[in-house]
Amino acid sequence: DADILILGGGSAGCILAARLSENPDVQVTLVEAGEEAKDPDIAKPDMWPFIQGRDFDWDFETTPQPGTAGRVHRWARGRVLGGSSNLHAMFHVRGHTEDFARWAELTGDDRWSFEGLLPHFKATESWSTGGDELHGGDGPMPIMLPSGQTHPLVRAYIDGWVELGMPRLHDHCGRELIGTAPNALMIRDGRRVSVADAWLTEEVCARPNLTIVKNSPVRRLVLEGTRVKAAEIQRGDEFELYTGDHVILSLGAIGSPLTLMRSGVGDPEMLRAAGVDCVLERRELGKNLHDHLLGAGNIYRAKQHVGPSKLQISESLSYQAEDPAQTTGRPDIVVGCVAAPSASEMLTAPELGEGFTLLFGVTNPTSRGALYITGPELSDRPVINPNYLQTERDRHLFRVALERARMVGRSKMLVPWMAEEMHPTASDLESEEAMDAFIAKAVITHHHPVATCRMGADEESIVDASLAMRGLDNLSIVDSSVIPEITAGPIHAVVMAIAESFASDFISKA
Ligand code: FAD
């Protein structure tokens, strides 16, 4: 019996467990389906693309996507203490101030503006370059800004953008995002630092008021009236009940909505089809699903050997507006440089060491999909449909992003590196339709599903601005599922800030 029962020990859940158990009078229980990270490859930054599909990955699949040549996309998600921070590519990018202005508008709450979130971003971070007005200096997560370690090809790529007139930024976490910079990374002493490494330290785990229950998948919540009475944990064929005065769902953008659906929350027709009785009608649950895609890519055969990366291969993202005269400062597209040939499964790529890829993508996609359960058990495969590239705006911006990647690919600075452009081919560029067909084959997930339990001020939203679940008195949702609209960049920095913001509010109200 806990005061606070946290379900899901991922990026958000580990931070909540550490912060909320600071008060020794509060009993906190953290329940996680996986165990602690044991695979030594997790800590090796350049191994990140190769550790997906192992036993600590939920390894979800989308439905075949009409917008991406009918392909099924595998969606990696961590099933391990620290969650997806054990699988992620370690980039630390906050998003643009306009992204958060929109969150504040949607929730009617300035806590979600950039300035409102800034103290929480800073509280999570410890920058290698030190703390200042914009950067945290003594938070649990080390953020390394590479200097001498950046790959020479990536340095040439960054210089290529500067040659083309792009501002050179210190990093991707300030009030300006349009520009080019090496990626800041969650790496210390050459090793990945997961959220579990940073927050669930030996000292925190030794707290008598914190219980961490591993290898414990949550099948569903037991609801009684407007309260969560218990969480049902699967133990082989048996179920064990865990209770808490306050329950927090931190099962991620896939796990949180699916668990609520198995508990009888959602669209009544969908629940009936899955064989689950509807207890609380919430038609928006699982809807609004969206994700970043990256074109993989604009692929080159190299003129010289591309040596191994000292970091995590994909070393720089550059953000830019479609219209260079635009004044909001909000980027529309992103181009990244990978010091290795990165290609979707539909494209051929040169051997390792013989080529490189420029990735290209859309920062704020407008295509929306949905996910839902097909049965009441954890073993029933969910339907996950992100509806990739369904809007003309997304397809148009992808074409612009591809052109921008090709522009820097031809810059003077990359002349010593570029022998031949392999993809797209001349025929892929003959018409808009040909470009769309190439992009549909080239895109891969950037691994940022969000918004399935979106926060908002409207009654249809799943959680309110304080992340309290509408319709249930003692349940909060704190993870990537509450993000109402995706931010311009990778989302991990803001998932940590959401958890830190919730924890500091919760503690101050106690
Ligand atoms: P998670 O961290 O996924 O945590 C959810 C937790 O809940 C997991 O531990 C899971 O096992 C547990 N859980 C789920 N269902 C159940 C259940 N039924 N019972 C019990 N436990 C359950 N972001 C960036 O900013 N930069 C990057 O470079 C980057 N690269 C990425 C690369 C990959 C391959 C992946 C997968 C993600 C990447 N991301 C990146 C995204 C980022 O890692 C995630 O958005 C973030 O970790 C999500 O945090 P979360 O707390 O919402 O969910």
Coordinates of C-alpha atoms and ligand atoms in Angstrom, one line a residue:
D1 CA 0.0 0.0 0.0
A2 CA 1.7 3.2 -1.2
D3 CA 0.9 6.9 -0.8
I4 CA 2.0 7.3 -4.5
L5 CA 1.9 4.4 -6.9
I6 CA 3.9 5.1 -10.1
L7 CA 3.2 2.8 -13.0
G8 CA 6.1 2.7 -15.5
G9 CA 9.8 3.2 -14.7
G10 CA 10.8 4.9 -17.9
S11 CA 12.1 8.4 -18.6
A12 CA 9.3 10.2 -16.7
G13 CA 8.6 7.4 -14.1
C14 CA 12.2 7.2 -12.8
I15 CA 12.4 11.0 -12.3
L16 CA 9.0 11.0 -10.4
A17 CA 10.1 8.1 -8.2
A18 CA 13.3 9.9 -7.2
R19 CA 11.8 13.3 -6.7
L20 CA 8.6 12.2 -4.9
S21 CA 10.5 9.9 -2.5
E22 CA 12.7 12.8 -1.3
N23 CA 10.1 13.3 1.5
P24 CA 10.8 10.3 3.8
D25 CA 7.2 10.4 5.1
V26 CA 5.8 9.6 1.7
Q27 CA 5.7 5.9 0.6
V28 CA 6.4 5.6 -3.1
T29 CA 6.1 2.4 -5.2
L30 CA 7.4 2.3 -8.7
V31 CA 6.2 -0.6 -10.9
E32 CA 8.1 -1.5 -14.1
A33 CA 7.6 -4.3 -16.7
G34 CA 11.3 -4.8 -17.3
E35 CA 14.3 -5.1 -15.0
E36 CA 17.5 -2.9 -14.7
A37 CA 19.6 -2.5 -17.8
K38 CA 22.1 -5.3 -18.1
D39 CA 23.1 -5.5 -21.7
P40 CA 26.6 -3.8 -21.9
D41 CA 25.9 -2.5 -25.4
I42 CA 23.3 -0.1 -24.0
A43 CA 26.1 2.1 -22.5
K44 CA 28.0 2.3 -25.8
P45 CA 26.9 5.4 -27.6
D46 CA 27.7 4.2 -31.2
M47 CA 25.7 1.0 -30.6
W48 CA 22.4 2.8 -30.3
P49 CA 21.1 1.9 -33.8
F50 CA 21.9 -1.8 -33.3
I51 CA 20.3 -2.6 -29.9
Q52 CA 16.7 -2.3 -31.0
G53 CA 14.7 -5.6 -31.1
R54 CA 16.5 -7.1 -28.1
D55 CA 14.7 -8.5 -25.1
F56 CA 14.5 -5.0 -23.4
D57 CA 12.5 -3.6 -26.4
W58 CA 8.7 -3.8 -26.6
D59 CA 9.3 -3.7 -30.4
F60 CA 5.9 -2.5 -31.5
E61 CA 4.8 -2.4 -35.1
T62 CA 2.6 0.1 -37.0
T63 CA -0.1 -0.9 -39.5
P64 CA 1.0 -0.7 -43.1
Q65 CA 1.3 3.0 -43.9
P66 CA -0.2 4.2 -47.2
G67 CA 1.9 7.4 -46.9
T68 CA 5.2 5.4 -46.8
A69 CA 4.8 3.0 -49.7
G70 CA 2.7 0.6 -47.6
R71 CA 5.5 -0.2 -45.1
V72 CA 5.2 -1.4 -41.6
H73 CA 7.4 0.6 -39.2
R74 CA 9.0 -1.0 -36.1
W75 CA 8.7 1.2 -33.1
A76 CA 11.3 0.5 -30.4
R77 CA 10.3 1.3 -26.8
G78 CA 12.4 0.5 -23.7
R79 CA 11.1 -2.3 -21.5
V80 CA 13.6 -1.8 -18.8
L81 CA 14.2 0.5 -15.9
G82 CA 14.9 3.9 -17.5
G83 CA 12.6 3.0 -20.3
S84 CA 13.3 4.4 -23.8
S85 CA 16.3 6.5 -22.4
N86 CA 18.2 3.2 -22.7
L87 CA 17.5 3.0 -26.5
H88 CA 17.4 6.6 -27.5
A89 CA 20.0 8.4 -29.6
M90 CA 21.0 10.6 -26.7
F91 CA 20.3 14.0 -28.5
H92 CA 19.3 16.7 -26.1
V93 CA 17.0 19.3 -27.9
R94 CA 14.4 21.3 -26.1
G95 CA 12.1 22.5 -28.9
H96 CA 11.2 26.0 -30.0
T97 CA 9.7 28.7 -27.8
E98 CA 6.7 28.9 -30.2
D99 CA 6.0 25.2 -29.6
F100 CA 5.6 25.9 -25.9
A101 CA 3.6 29.1 -26.6
R102 CA 1.1 26.7 -28.3
W103 CA 1.1 24.3 -25.3
A104 CA 0.3 27.3 -23.0
E105 CA -2.5 28.3 -25.4
L106 CA -4.0 24.8 -25.6
T107 CA -3.9 24.3 -21.8
G108 CA -4.6 28.0 -20.9
D109 CA -1.7 27.7 -18.5
D110 CA 1.7 29.5 -18.7
R111 CA 3.5 26.7 -16.8
W112 CA 3.8 25.1 -20.3
S113 CA 5.4 28.1 -22.0
F114 CA 9.1 28.1 -22.6
E115 CA 9.7 30.5 -19.7
G116 CA 7.4 28.4 -17.5
L117 CA 9.3 25.2 -18.3
L118 CA 12.8 26.8 -18.2
P119 CA 13.5 26.2 -14.5
H120 CA 12.4 22.6 -14.9
F121 CA 14.6 22.0 -18.0
K122 CA 17.5 23.5 -16.0
A123 CA 16.7 21.4 -12.9
T124 CA 17.2 18.2 -14.9
E125 CA 20.5 19.1 -16.6
S126 CA 24.2 19.4 -15.8
W127 CA 25.9 20.9 -18.9
S128 CA 29.5 20.1 -19.6
T129 CA 29.9 23.8 -20.5
G130 CA 28.5 24.9 -17.1
G131 CA 25.2 26.4 -15.9
D132 CA 23.9 29.9 -16.9
E133 CA 20.6 31.7 -17.5
L134 CA 19.6 29.0 -20.1
H135 CA 21.5 25.9 -19.1
G136 CA 21.3 23.8 -15.9
G137 CA 24.6 23.3 -14.1
D138 CA 23.9 20.8 -11.3
G139 CA 21.0 18.6 -12.3
P140 CA 21.2 14.8 -12.4
M141 CA 21.5 14.4 -16.2
P142 CA 24.9 15.1 -17.7
I143 CA 24.6 17.0 -21.0
M144 CA 27.8 16.8 -23.0
L145 CA 28.4 19.5 -25.7
P146 CA 31.0 17.9 -27.9
S147 CA 33.9 20.0 -29.1
G148 CA 37.0 18.3 -30.3
Q149 CA 35.2 14.9 -30.6
T150 CA 32.9 15.9 -33.5
H151 CA 33.6 13.9 -36.6
P152 CA 35.5 15.8 -39.3
L153 CA 32.8 15.1 -41.9
V154 CA 30.2 16.6 -39.5
R155 CA 32.4 19.6 -38.9
A156 CA 32.5 20.1 -42.7
Y157 CA 28.7 19.8 -42.8
I158 CA 28.2 22.4 -40.1
D159 CA 30.7 24.7 -41.9
G160 CA 28.7 24.0 -45.1
W161 CA 25.6 25.5 -43.6
V162 CA 27.5 28.5 -42.3
E163 CA 28.8 29.0 -45.8
L164 CA 25.2 29.0 -47.0
G165 CA 24.3 31.7 -44.5
M166 CA 22.9 29.7 -41.5
P167 CA 23.6 30.9 -38.0
R168 CA 26.0 28.9 -36.0
L169 CA 24.4 28.1 -32.6
H170 CA 25.9 27.1 -29.3
D171 CA 23.4 24.3 -29.0
H172 CA 19.7 23.5 -29.6
C173 CA 18.4 24.5 -26.2
G174 CA 18.2 28.3 -26.3
R175 CA 15.5 30.7 -27.4
E176 CA 16.8 30.4 -31.0
L177 CA 16.6 27.1 -32.8
I178 CA 17.1 28.1 -36.5
G179 CA 20.7 27.4 -37.1
T180 CA 23.3 24.7 -37.0
A181 CA 25.1 23.1 -34.0
P182 CA 26.7 19.8 -32.9
N183 CA 24.1 17.8 -31.0
A184 CA 24.3 18.0 -27.2
L185 CA 24.3 14.4 -25.8
M186 CA 23.4 12.5 -22.7
I187 CA 26.9 11.0 -22.5
R188 CA 29.4 11.0 -19.7
D189 CA 33.0 9.6 -19.9
G190 CA 32.1 8.0 -23.3
R191 CA 29.0 6.2 -21.9
R192 CA 25.3 6.7 -22.4
V193 CA 23.6 7.9 -19.2
S194 CA 20.0 6.7 -18.9
V195 CA 17.4 8.4 -16.7
A196 CA 17.7 5.4 -14.4
D197 CA 21.5 5.9 -14.1
A198 CA 21.0 9.6 -13.4
W199 CA 18.0 9.6 -11.0
L200 CA 17.8 6.1 -9.5
T201 CA 21.3 6.2 -7.9
E202 CA 22.3 3.7 -5.2
E203 CA 21.5 6.3 -2.6
V204 CA 18.0 6.9 -3.9
C205 CA 17.3 3.2 -4.3
A206 CA 18.3 2.7 -0.7
R207 CA 15.6 5.0 0.6
P208 CA 13.3 3.0 3.0
N209 CA 10.2 4.8 1.6
L210 CA 10.9 3.8 -2.1
T211 CA 10.0 0.4 -3.4
I212 CA 10.9 -0.5 -6.9
V213 CA 9.0 -3.5 -8.3
K214 CA 10.6 -4.9 -11.4
N215 CA 9.5 -7.6 -14.0
S216 CA 5.9 -6.5 -13.3
P217 CA 3.7 -5.7 -16.3
V218 CA 0.5 -3.8 -15.5
R219 CA -2.4 -5.4 -17.1
R220 CA -5.0 -2.8 -16.1
L221 CA -6.3 -0.5 -13.5
V222 CA -9.2 -1.5 -11.3
L223 CA -11.6 1.4 -11.3
E224 CA -14.3 2.0 -8.7
G225 CA -16.6 5.0 -9.3
T226 CA -14.3 7.9 -10.0
R227 CA -11.2 6.4 -8.3
V228 CA -8.4 4.0 -9.2
K229 CA -8.8 1.3 -6.6
A230 CA -5.7 -0.8 -7.6
A231 CA -3.4 -1.8 -10.4
E232 CA -3.5 -5.4 -11.6
I233 CA 0.1 -6.7 -12.1
Q234 CA 0.6 -9.8 -14.2
R235 CA 2.6 -12.6 -12.5
G236 CA 2.6 -15.6 -14.9
D237 CA -1.1 -16.6 -15.1
E238 CA -1.9 -14.8 -11.8
F239 CA -2.6 -11.2 -11.0
E240 CA -1.5 -9.2 -8.0
L241 CA -3.1 -6.0 -6.8
Y242 CA -1.1 -2.9 -5.9
T243 CA -2.7 0.1 -4.4
G244 CA -1.9 3.8 -3.9
D245 CA -3.7 6.9 -2.6
H246 CA -2.5 8.6 -5.7
V247 CA -1.7 6.7 -8.9
I248 CA 0.6 8.1 -11.7
L249 CA 0.6 6.5 -15.2
S250 CA 4.1 6.9 -16.8
L251 CA 3.8 4.0 -19.2
G252 CA 4.7 6.1 -22.2
A253 CA 2.8 7.3 -25.3
I254 CA 1.9 3.7 -26.2
G255 CA 1.6 2.0 -22.8
S256 CA -0.4 4.7 -21.0
P257 CA -3.4 4.8 -23.4
L258 CA -3.4 1.0 -24.0
T259 CA -3.5 0.3 -20.2
L260 CA -6.4 2.8 -19.7
M261 CA -8.2 1.0 -22.6
R262 CA -7.7 -2.4 -21.0
S263 CA -9.2 -0.8 -17.8
G264 CA -12.4 0.1 -19.7
V265 CA -11.6 3.7 -20.6
G266 CA -12.0 5.0 -24.1
D267 CA -14.3 4.9 -27.1
P268 CA -17.2 2.6 -26.3
E269 CA -17.4 1.0 -29.8
M270 CA -13.6 0.3 -29.8
L271 CA -13.8 -1.2 -26.3
R272 CA -16.7 -3.4 -27.2
A273 CA -14.9 -4.7 -30.3
A274 CA -11.9 -5.6 -28.0
G275 CA -14.1 -7.4 -25.5
V276 CA -13.7 -4.8 -22.7
D277 CA -16.7 -3.2 -20.8
C278 CA -16.7 0.6 -21.0
V279 CA -16.4 2.1 -17.6
L280 CA -15.5 5.7 -18.6
E281 CA -16.1 7.1 -22.0
R282 CA -13.1 9.0 -23.3
R283 CA -13.3 9.2 -27.1
E284 CA -10.0 11.1 -27.6
L285 CA -7.9 8.5 -25.8
G286 CA -5.3 7.1 -28.2
K287 CA -6.2 9.6 -30.9
N288 CA -4.0 12.5 -32.1
L289 CA -1.0 10.1 -32.3
H290 CA 1.8 11.7 -34.2
D291 CA 5.5 11.2 -34.7
H292 CA 8.5 12.7 -36.4
L293 CA 9.8 11.0 -39.5
L294 CA 13.3 11.4 -41.0
G295 CA 14.2 10.8 -44.7
A296 CA 17.0 8.3 -44.7
G297 CA 18.0 9.6 -46.9
N298 CA 20.0 11.8 -49.1
I299 CA 22.8 9.2 -49.4
Y300 CA 26.3 9.9 -50.7
R301 CA 29.3 7.8 -51.7
A302 CA 32.3 9.3 -50.0
K303 CA 35.4 10.6 -51.7
Q304 CA 37.5 9.7 -48.6
H305 CA 37.2 7.1 -45.9
V306 CA 34.6 8.0 -43.3
G307 CA 36.2 6.9 -40.1
P308 CA 34.2 5.8 -37.0
S309 CA 32.3 8.3 -34.9
K310 CA 33.7 9.0 -31.4
L311 CA 30.1 10.0 -30.4
Q312 CA 26.8 8.3 -31.6
I313 CA 27.2 8.6 -35.4
S314 CA 24.3 11.1 -36.0
E315 CA 26.1 14.1 -34.7
S316 CA 24.4 17.3 -35.9
L317 CA 20.9 18.6 -36.5
S318 CA 20.3 21.9 -38.3
Y319 CA 16.9 23.6 -38.1
Q320 CA 15.5 26.1 -40.6
A321 CA 12.4 27.8 -41.8
E322 CA 10.8 27.1 -45.1
D323 CA 10.8 30.8 -45.8
P324 CA 14.1 32.4 -44.9
A325 CA 12.3 35.8 -44.4
Q326 CA 9.9 34.3 -41.8
T327 CA 10.1 36.2 -38.5
T328 CA 8.7 33.9 -35.7
G329 CA 12.0 32.0 -35.5
R330 CA 10.1 28.7 -35.5
P331 CA 11.7 26.1 -37.8
D332 CA 9.7 24.0 -40.3
I333 CA 12.4 21.5 -41.3
V334 CA 15.4 19.8 -40.0
V335 CA 18.5 18.3 -41.8
G336 CA 20.9 16.0 -40.0
C337 CA 24.3 14.6 -40.8
V338 CA 25.2 10.9 -40.1
A339 CA 28.8 10.0 -40.3
A340 CA 27.8 6.6 -41.8
P341 CA 25.5 5.4 -44.5
S342 CA 22.0 5.4 -42.9
A343 CA 19.3 4.1 -45.2
S344 CA 15.7 3.0 -45.0
E345 CA 15.2 -0.7 -45.8
M346 CA 14.0 0.3 -49.3
L347 CA 17.2 2.0 -50.3
T348 CA 20.7 0.6 -51.0
A349 CA 23.6 2.2 -49.2
P350 CA 27.4 2.1 -49.5
E351 CA 29.5 -0.1 -47.1
L352 CA 30.4 1.3 -43.7
G353 CA 33.3 3.8 -44.1
E354 CA 32.4 4.4 -47.8
G355 CA 29.5 6.8 -47.5
F356 CA 27.4 9.1 -45.4
T357 CA 23.7 10.3 -45.2
L358 CA 22.0 13.6 -44.8
L359 CA 18.7 13.0 -43.0
F360 CA 15.8 15.4 -43.6
G361 CA 12.5 15.9 -41.9
V362 CA 9.6 18.1 -40.9
T363 CA 9.7 19.7 -37.4
N364 CA 5.9 20.0 -36.7
P365 CA 4.1 17.4 -38.7
T366 CA 0.3 17.8 -39.0
S367 CA -0.7 14.2 -39.9
R368 CA -2.6 12.5 -37.0
G369 CA -3.3 8.8 -36.4
A370 CA -4.6 6.7 -33.5
L371 CA -3.8 3.6 -31.5
Y372 CA -6.1 1.1 -29.8
I373 CA -6.3 -2.3 -28.2
T374 CA -7.6 -5.4 -29.9
G375 CA -8.3 -7.4 -26.7
P376 CA -8.2 -7.2 -22.9
E377 CA -4.8 -8.9 -22.4
L378 CA -1.3 -7.5 -22.5
S379 CA -0.4 -10.1 -25.1
D380 CA -3.1 -8.8 -27.5
R381 CA -1.1 -6.9 -30.2
P382 CA -2.3 -3.2 -30.4
V383 CA -3.2 -1.4 -33.6
I384 CA -0.8 1.5 -34.1
N385 CA -1.6 3.8 -37.0
P386 CA 0.4 7.1 -37.1
N387 CA -1.1 8.0 -40.5
Y388 CA 2.3 9.1 -41.7
L389 CA 2.4 11.8 -44.5
Q390 CA -1.3 12.2 -44.8
T391 CA -1.4 15.9 -45.2
E392 CA -0.2 17.9 -48.2
R393 CA 1.6 20.3 -45.8
D394 CA 3.7 17.4 -44.5
R395 CA 4.5 16.2 -48.0
H396 CA 5.3 19.7 -49.2
L397 CA 7.7 20.4 -46.3
F398 CA 9.4 17.0 -46.8
R399 CA 10.1 18.0 -50.4
V400 CA 11.6 21.3 -49.2
A401 CA 13.6 19.5 -46.6
L402 CA 15.0 17.1 -49.2
E403 CA 16.0 20.0 -51.4
R404 CA 17.8 21.7 -48.4
A405 CA 19.7 18.5 -47.6
R406 CA 20.9 18.3 -51.3
M407 CA 21.8 22.0 -51.1
V408 CA 24.3 21.5 -48.2
G409 CA 25.4 18.2 -49.8
R410 CA 26.7 20.3 -52.7
S411 CA 28.2 23.0 -50.6
K412 CA 31.9 23.8 -51.0
M413 CA 32.8 22.5 -47.5
L414 CA 31.6 19.0 -48.4
V415 CA 33.5 18.9 -51.7
P416 CA 36.4 16.9 -50.1
W417 CA 33.8 14.3 -48.8
M418 CA 31.3 13.9 -51.6
A419 CA 32.1 11.6 -54.5
E420 CA 28.6 10.8 -55.8
E421 CA 25.0 11.3 -54.7
M422 CA 23.3 7.9 -54.7
H423 CA 19.8 8.8 -53.4
P424 CA 17.7 10.4 -54.7
T425 CA 18.5 9.6 -58.3
A426 CA 17.7 11.9 -61.2
S427 CA 14.4 10.1 -61.9
D428 CA 13.3 10.6 -58.3
L429 CA 13.5 14.3 -58.8
E430 CA 11.7 14.5 -62.1
S431 CA 8.3 15.7 -60.7
E432 CA 6.6 16.3 -57.4
E433 CA 5.0 12.9 -57.6
A434 CA 8.4 11.2 -58.2
M435 CA 9.8 13.1 -55.2
D436 CA 6.9 12.1 -53.0
A437 CA 7.4 8.4 -54.1
F438 CA 11.1 8.6 -53.2
I439 CA 10.3 10.3 -49.8
A440 CA 7.7 7.6 -49.0
K441 CA 10.4 4.9 -49.5
A442 CA 13.1 6.8 -47.6
V443 CA 11.4 7.9 -44.4
I444 CA 12.0 6.1 -41.1
T445 CA 10.6 6.9 -37.6
H446 CA 12.6 9.4 -35.5
H447 CA 11.0 7.5 -32.5
H448 CA 8.9 10.3 -31.0
P449 CA 5.3 9.1 -30.7
V450 CA 3.2 11.6 -28.6
A451 CA -0.2 13.0 -27.8
T452 CA -2.3 9.9 -27.1
C453 CA -3.4 11.3 -23.7
R454 CA -3.0 14.9 -24.7
M455 CA -3.3 17.7 -22.1
G456 CA -5.7 20.6 -22.8
A457 CA -8.2 23.1 -21.4
D458 CA -11.0 21.5 -23.4
E459 CA -13.3 18.8 -21.9
E460 CA -12.3 16.2 -24.6
S461 CA -8.6 16.4 -23.6
I462 CA -7.5 13.4 -21.5
V463 CA -5.6 15.3 -18.8
D464 CA -5.9 18.9 -17.6
A465 CA -3.1 21.4 -17.4
S466 CA -2.0 19.9 -14.0
L467 CA -1.9 16.4 -15.7
A468 CA -4.9 15.2 -13.7
M469 CA -6.9 12.6 -15.6
R470 CA -10.4 14.0 -16.4
G471 CA -13.1 11.8 -14.8
L472 CA -10.9 10.1 -12.3
D473 CA -10.0 11.7 -9.0
N474 CA -6.7 10.1 -8.0
L475 CA -5.0 9.5 -11.3
S476 CA -2.4 11.6 -13.1
I477 CA -0.6 10.9 -16.4
V478 CA 3.0 12.0 -16.7
D479 CA 4.9 11.0 -19.8
S480 CA 5.2 11.6 -23.5
S481 CA 1.6 10.8 -24.0
V482 CA 0.4 14.1 -22.5
I483 CA 2.3 16.2 -25.1
P484 CA -0.5 18.0 -27.0
E485 CA 1.5 18.8 -30.1
I486 CA 5.0 17.6 -30.9
T487 CA 7.9 20.0 -30.4
A488 CA 10.3 20.9 -33.2
G489 CA 13.1 18.6 -32.0
P490 CA 13.6 15.3 -30.3
I491 CA 11.3 15.1 -27.2
H492 CA 13.3 13.5 -24.5
A493 CA 14.5 16.9 -22.9
V494 CA 10.9 18.0 -22.6
V495 CA 9.7 14.6 -21.2
M496 CA 12.2 15.0 -18.4
A497 CA 11.0 18.6 -17.9
I498 CA 7.3 17.5 -17.8
A499 CA 8.2 15.0 -15.0
E500 CA 10.3 17.5 -13.1
S501 CA 7.6 20.2 -13.4
F502 CA 4.9 17.8 -12.2
A503 CA 7.1 16.6 -9.3
S504 CA 7.9 20.1 -8.1
D505 CA 4.2 21.2 -8.2
F506 CA 3.2 18.0 -6.4
I507 CA 5.8 18.5 -3.7
S508 CA 4.9 22.2 -3.2
K509 CA 1.2 21.3 -2.8
A510 CA 1.8 18.5 -0.3
Ligands
FAD1 P1 9.3 5.4 -21.7 O1 10.7 5.9 -21.4 O2 9.2 4.5 -22.9 O3 8.8 4.7 -20.4 C1 7.7 3.9 -20.3 C2 8.0 2.8 -19.3 O4 6.8 2.1 -19.0 C3 9.0 1.7 -19.8 O5 10.0 1.5 -18.9 C4 8.1 0.5 -20.1 O6 8.7 -0.7 -19.9 C5 7.0 0.7 -19.0 N1 5.8 0.1 -19.4 C6 5.0 0.2 -20.5 N2 3.9 -0.5 -20.4 C7 4.0 -1.2 -19.2 C8 3.1 -2.0 -18.6 N3 2.0 -2.5 -19.1 N4 3.4 -2.5 -17.3 C9 4.6 -2.0 -16.7 N5 5.5 -1.2 -17.3 C10 5.2 -0.8 -18.6 N6 14.4 11.4 -27.8 C11 15.3 12.4 -27.8 O7 15.0 13.5 -27.3 N7 16.5 12.3 -28.4 C12 16.9 11.2 -29.0 O8 18.0 11.1 -29.5 C13 16.0 10.1 -29.1 N8 16.2 9.0 -29.8 C14 15.4 7.9 -29.7 C15 15.8 6.7 -30.3 C16 15.0 5.5 -30.0 C17 15.4 4.3 -30.7 C18 13.9 5.6 -29.2 C19 13.0 4.4 -28.9 C20 13.5 6.8 -28.7 C21 14.2 8.0 -28.9 N9 13.9 9.2 -28.3 C22 14.7 10.3 -28.4 C23 12.6 9.4 -27.7 C24 12.6 9.3 -26.1 O9 13.5 8.3 -25.7 C25 11.2 9.0 -25.6 O10 10.3 9.9 -26.1 C26 11.1 9.0 -24.1 O11 12.1 8.2 -23.5 C27 9.7 8.7 -23.6 O12 9.6 8.7 -22.2 P2 8.4 8.1 -21.5 O13 8.6 8.3 -20.0 O14 7.2 8.8 -22.1 O15 8.3 6.6 -21.9

